[in-house]
Amino acid sequence: MLLKKERELVAEYGRKLIETGLTTGTGGNISIYNEKEGLMAIKPSGIEYFKIKAEDVVIMDLSGNKVEGDKKPSSEYNMHRIFYQNRGDVRAVVHTHSTYSTTISCLNEEIPAVHYLVAFSGEKVPCAKYATFGTPQLAENAYKAMGKKYNATLLANHGLLAVGNNIATAFATAEEIEFCAELYYRTKAVGEPVILSPEEMKLMNEKFKNYGQK
Ligand SMILES: [Zn+2]
């Protein structure tokens, strides 16, 4: 079996997506890239997270061909491979429909530096232009919004996308950005949030480079 460890991690972190409330049902998806093999392990399409076993996880190359697995890959596989193709620092991608990030995405707004933890993404969380789910256009819009500068982006009228140099970091980024989205929503509901200065966020970005497990 190819990418056994990555398959197990995709199944494990899929369960965590539900346990942490970051997504419901079969929404969202996860992948992990193995640079040595040039292959990614990605969640199968439309199977409940608690039913996904390591052998259900689909192995694909970066051209979008299925290499191993009986199941259909997640419909958003283009939105995963585009980051592995274009960013040498990205080894895992997490996509969720978490409530507050999706709420802000439906306003087609970005999340400014309402809290220093926005630095998990960068100086802000951009918002990618809307495109139909599962299309190469959505993958392009997501990459265009995030580029090499950010580690997360909202997807207009859809949800949240986070990347990292391993699955733990990508997952933590999705969790922390959802927290910041909730803070942004709540502060906007009772007043006008105070946004941290670009200088302070630059300092945070420096500090966050050394954050987490490398
Ligand atoms: Zn989605």
CSV table of C-alpha atoms and ligand atoms in Angstrom, one decimal:
chain,number,residue,atom,x,y,z
A,1,MET,CA,0.0,0.0,0.0
A,2,LEU,CA,1.4,3.4,-1.0
A,3,LEU,CA,1.7,6.2,1.5
A,4,LYS,CA,0.5,4.1,4.4
A,5,LYS,CA,1.4,6.7,7.1
A,6,GLU,CA,-0.2,9.6,5.1
A,7,ARG,CA,-3.4,7.5,4.6
A,8,GLU,CA,-3.7,6.9,8.3
A,9,LEU,CA,-3.1,10.6,9.1
A,10,VAL,CA,-5.8,11.7,6.5
A,11,ALA,CA,-8.3,9.3,8.3
A,12,GLU,CA,-7.2,10.5,11.7
A,13,TYR,CA,-7.4,14.2,11.0
A,14,GLY,CA,-10.7,13.7,9.2
A,15,ARG,CA,-12.2,12.5,12.4
A,16,LYS,CA,-10.6,15.5,14.2
A,17,LEU,CA,-12.4,17.8,11.7
A,18,ILE,CA,-15.7,16.5,13.0
A,19,GLU,CA,-14.6,16.3,16.7
A,20,THR,CA,-13.5,19.9,16.7
A,21,GLY,CA,-16.7,21.1,15.0
A,22,LEU,CA,-14.7,22.5,12.0
A,23,THR,CA,-16.9,20.7,9.6
A,24,THR,CA,-20.1,18.6,9.5
A,25,GLY,CA,-21.3,15.6,7.5
A,26,THR,CA,-18.9,14.9,4.6
A,27,GLY,CA,-18.0,18.6,4.0
A,28,GLY,CA,-14.5,19.7,3.7
A,29,ASN,CA,-11.4,17.6,2.8
A,30,ILE,CA,-7.8,16.9,3.7
A,31,SER,CA,-4.7,15.8,1.8
A,32,ILE,CA,-1.0,15.1,2.6
A,33,TYR,CA,1.8,15.3,0.1
A,34,ASN,CA,4.8,13.0,0.1
A,35,GLU,CA,7.5,14.9,-1.8
A,36,LYS,CA,9.8,11.9,-2.1
A,37,GLU,CA,7.1,9.8,-3.9
A,38,GLY,CA,5.6,12.9,-5.7
A,39,LEU,CA,2.2,11.6,-4.6
A,40,MET,CA,-0.6,12.9,-2.4
A,41,ALA,CA,-3.0,11.0,-0.1
A,42,ILE,CA,-6.5,12.6,-0.3
A,43,LYS,CA,-9.8,12.0,1.4
A,44,PRO,CA,-12.3,9.9,-0.6
A,45,SER,CA,-15.4,11.7,-1.9
A,46,GLY,CA,-18.7,11.5,0.0
A,47,ILE,CA,-17.8,9.1,2.8
A,48,GLU,CA,-18.5,10.1,6.4
A,49,TYR,CA,-15.3,10.9,8.2
A,50,PHE,CA,-15.8,8.3,11.0
A,51,LYS,CA,-16.2,5.6,8.3
A,52,ILE,CA,-13.0,6.4,6.4
A,53,LYS,CA,-10.3,3.8,6.8
A,54,ALA,CA,-6.7,4.1,5.6
A,55,GLU,CA,-7.4,1.9,2.6
A,56,ASP,CA,-10.3,4.2,1.5
A,57,VAL,CA,-7.9,7.2,1.2
A,58,VAL,CA,-7.0,7.8,-2.5
A,59,ILE,CA,-3.5,8.2,-3.8
A,60,MET,CA,-3.0,10.7,-6.7
A,61,ASP,CA,-0.1,12.2,-8.6
A,62,LEU,CA,0.1,15.9,-9.1
A,63,SER,CA,-1.3,15.7,-12.6
A,64,GLY,CA,-4.6,14.6,-11.1
A,65,ASN,CA,-4.3,10.9,-12.0
A,66,LYS,CA,-5.4,8.3,-9.5
A,67,VAL,CA,-2.5,6.1,-8.7
A,68,GLU,CA,-4.0,3.8,-6.0
A,69,GLY,CA,-7.4,3.3,-4.3
A,70,ASP,CA,-10.9,1.9,-5.2
A,71,LYS,CA,-12.7,5.1,-4.1
A,72,LYS,CA,-13.3,8.3,-6.0
A,73,PRO,CA,-11.1,11.1,-4.7
A,74,SER,CA,-12.5,14.3,-3.1
A,75,SER,CA,-14.1,16.5,-5.8
A,76,GLU,CA,-11.7,19.3,-4.7
A,77,TYR,CA,-8.5,17.5,-5.5
A,78,ASN,CA,-7.5,20.3,-7.9
A,79,MET,CA,-7.5,22.8,-5.0
A,80,HIS,CA,-5.0,20.5,-3.2
A,81,ARG,CA,-2.6,19.7,-5.9
A,82,ILE,CA,-2.3,23.3,-7.1
A,83,PHE,CA,-0.5,24.1,-3.8
A,84,TYR,CA,1.8,21.1,-3.9
A,85,GLN,CA,2.7,22.0,-7.5
A,86,ASN,CA,3.4,25.7,-6.8
A,87,ARG,CA,4.7,25.9,-3.2
A,88,GLY,CA,7.6,23.9,-2.0
A,89,ASP,CA,6.8,24.6,1.6
A,90,VAL,CA,3.3,23.0,1.6
A,91,ARG,CA,2.9,19.4,2.6
A,92,ALA,CA,-0.7,19.3,3.8
A,93,VAL,CA,-4.0,21.1,2.8
A,94,VAL,CA,-7.1,21.3,5.0
A,95,HIS,CA,-10.5,22.6,3.6
A,96,THR,CA,-13.5,23.1,5.9
A,97,HIS,CA,-17.0,24.6,5.9
A,98,SER,CA,-16.5,26.0,9.4
A,99,THR,CA,-19.3,28.3,10.5
A,100,TYR,CA,-17.7,31.6,11.2
A,101,SER,CA,-15.1,31.5,8.3
A,102,THR,CA,-17.9,30.6,6.0
A,103,THR,CA,-20.1,33.4,7.3
A,104,ILE,CA,-17.4,36.0,6.5
A,105,SER,CA,-16.8,34.3,3.2
A,106,CYS,CA,-20.5,34.9,2.3
A,107,LEU,CA,-19.9,38.6,2.8
A,108,ASN,CA,-17.0,38.2,0.3
A,109,GLU,CA,-14.8,39.9,2.9
A,110,GLU,CA,-11.3,39.3,4.2
A,111,ILE,CA,-10.4,38.8,7.8
A,112,PRO,CA,-8.2,41.6,9.0
A,113,ALA,CA,-5.7,41.4,11.9
A,114,VAL,CA,-8.4,41.4,14.5
A,115,HIS,CA,-6.3,39.2,16.8
A,116,TYR,CA,-2.6,38.3,16.6
A,117,LEU,CA,-3.5,34.7,15.8
A,118,VAL,CA,-4.4,35.9,12.3
A,119,ALA,CA,-0.6,35.4,11.8
A,120,PHE,CA,-1.3,31.7,11.3
A,121,SER,CA,-2.4,32.9,7.8
A,122,GLY,CA,-0.2,36.0,7.5
A,123,GLU,CA,-1.0,39.7,7.9
A,124,LYS,CA,-4.7,38.9,7.1
A,125,VAL,CA,-6.8,36.1,5.7
A,126,PRO,CA,-7.7,37.0,2.0
A,127,CYS,CA,-10.9,35.9,0.3
A,128,ALA,CA,-10.8,34.0,-3.0
A,129,LYS,CA,-13.3,34.9,-5.7
A,130,TYR,CA,-16.3,32.6,-6.0
A,131,ALA,CA,-16.2,29.7,-8.4
A,132,THR,CA,-18.3,26.4,-8.5
A,133,PHE,CA,-17.1,23.8,-6.1
A,134,GLY,CA,-14.8,21.1,-7.5
A,135,THR,CA,-13.8,23.2,-10.6
A,136,PRO,CA,-10.2,24.0,-11.7
A,137,GLN,CA,-11.4,27.6,-11.6
A,138,LEU,CA,-11.9,27.4,-7.8
A,139,ALA,CA,-8.5,25.9,-7.4
A,140,GLU,CA,-7.0,28.8,-9.4
A,141,ASN,CA,-8.9,31.4,-7.5
A,142,ALA,CA,-7.8,29.9,-4.1
A,143,TYR,CA,-4.2,29.9,-5.3
A,144,LYS,CA,-4.4,33.4,-6.6
A,145,ALA,CA,-5.7,34.7,-3.3
A,146,MET,CA,-3.2,32.8,-1.1
A,147,GLY,CA,-0.2,32.8,-3.4
A,148,LYS,CA,3.1,32.2,-1.6
A,149,LYS,CA,2.3,34.9,1.0
A,150,TYR,CA,-0.6,33.4,3.1
A,151,ASN,CA,-1.3,30.1,4.7
A,152,ALA,CA,-5.1,30.4,4.6
A,153,THR,CA,-7.8,31.9,2.5
A,154,LEU,CA,-11.5,32.2,2.7
A,155,LEU,CA,-13.4,30.8,-0.4
A,156,ALA,CA,-16.2,33.2,-1.2
A,157,ASN,CA,-19.7,31.7,-0.4
A,158,HIS,CA,-18.1,28.4,0.4
A,159,GLY,CA,-15.6,28.0,3.3
A,160,LEU,CA,-12.0,28.0,4.4
A,161,LEU,CA,-8.7,26.6,3.0
A,162,ALA,CA,-5.5,26.2,5.1
A,163,VAL,CA,-2.1,24.9,4.2
A,164,GLY,CA,1.0,23.9,6.2
A,165,ASN,CA,4.3,22.2,6.1
A,166,ASN,CA,2.7,19.2,7.8
A,167,ILE,CA,-0.9,18.1,8.7
A,168,ALA,CA,-0.7,19.2,12.3
A,169,THR,CA,0.2,22.8,11.2
A,170,ALA,CA,-2.4,23.0,8.4
A,171,PHE,CA,-5.0,21.7,10.9
A,172,ALA,CA,-4.0,24.2,13.6
A,173,THR,CA,-4.1,27.0,11.0
A,174,ALA,CA,-7.7,26.0,10.1
A,175,GLU,CA,-8.7,25.9,13.8
A,176,GLU,CA,-7.1,29.3,14.7
A,177,ILE,CA,-8.4,31.1,11.7
A,178,GLU,CA,-11.9,29.8,12.5
A,179,PHE,CA,-11.4,31.3,16.0
A,180,CYS,CA,-10.3,34.6,14.5
A,181,ALA,CA,-13.3,34.6,12.1
A,182,GLU,CA,-15.6,34.1,15.1
A,183,LEU,CA,-13.9,37.0,17.0
A,184,TYR,CA,-14.3,39.2,13.9
A,185,TYR,CA,-18.0,38.3,13.6
A,186,ARG,CA,-18.6,38.9,17.3
A,187,THR,CA,-16.7,42.2,17.5
A,188,LYS,CA,-18.5,43.5,14.5
A,189,ALA,CA,-21.8,42.6,16.1
A,190,VAL,CA,-21.1,44.8,19.1
A,191,GLY,CA,-18.9,47.5,17.8
A,192,GLU,CA,-15.9,48.2,15.5
A,193,PRO,CA,-12.9,45.9,16.1
A,194,VAL,CA,-9.5,47.4,16.6
A,195,ILE,CA,-7.2,46.1,13.9
A,196,LEU,CA,-3.5,45.4,14.7
A,197,SER,CA,-1.0,47.5,12.8
A,198,PRO,CA,0.9,46.1,9.8
A,199,GLU,CA,4.2,46.6,11.8
A,200,GLU,CA,2.8,44.4,14.6
A,201,MET,CA,1.7,41.7,12.2
A,202,LYS,CA,5.1,41.8,10.5
A,203,LEU,CA,6.6,41.0,13.9
A,204,MET,CA,4.0,38.3,14.5
A,205,ASN,CA,4.9,36.7,11.1
A,206,GLU,CA,8.5,36.6,12.1
A,207,LYS,CA,7.6,35.0,15.4
A,208,PHE,CA,5.3,32.5,13.8
A,209,LYS,CA,8.0,31.3,11.4
A,210,ASN,CA,9.4,29.5,14.4
A,211,TYR,CA,6.1,28.3,15.6
A,212,GLY,CA,5.1,24.6,15.7
A,213,GLN,CA,6.9,21.5,14.7
A,214,LYS,CA,9.1,21.7,11.7
B,1,ZN,ZN,-16.0,22.7,0.2
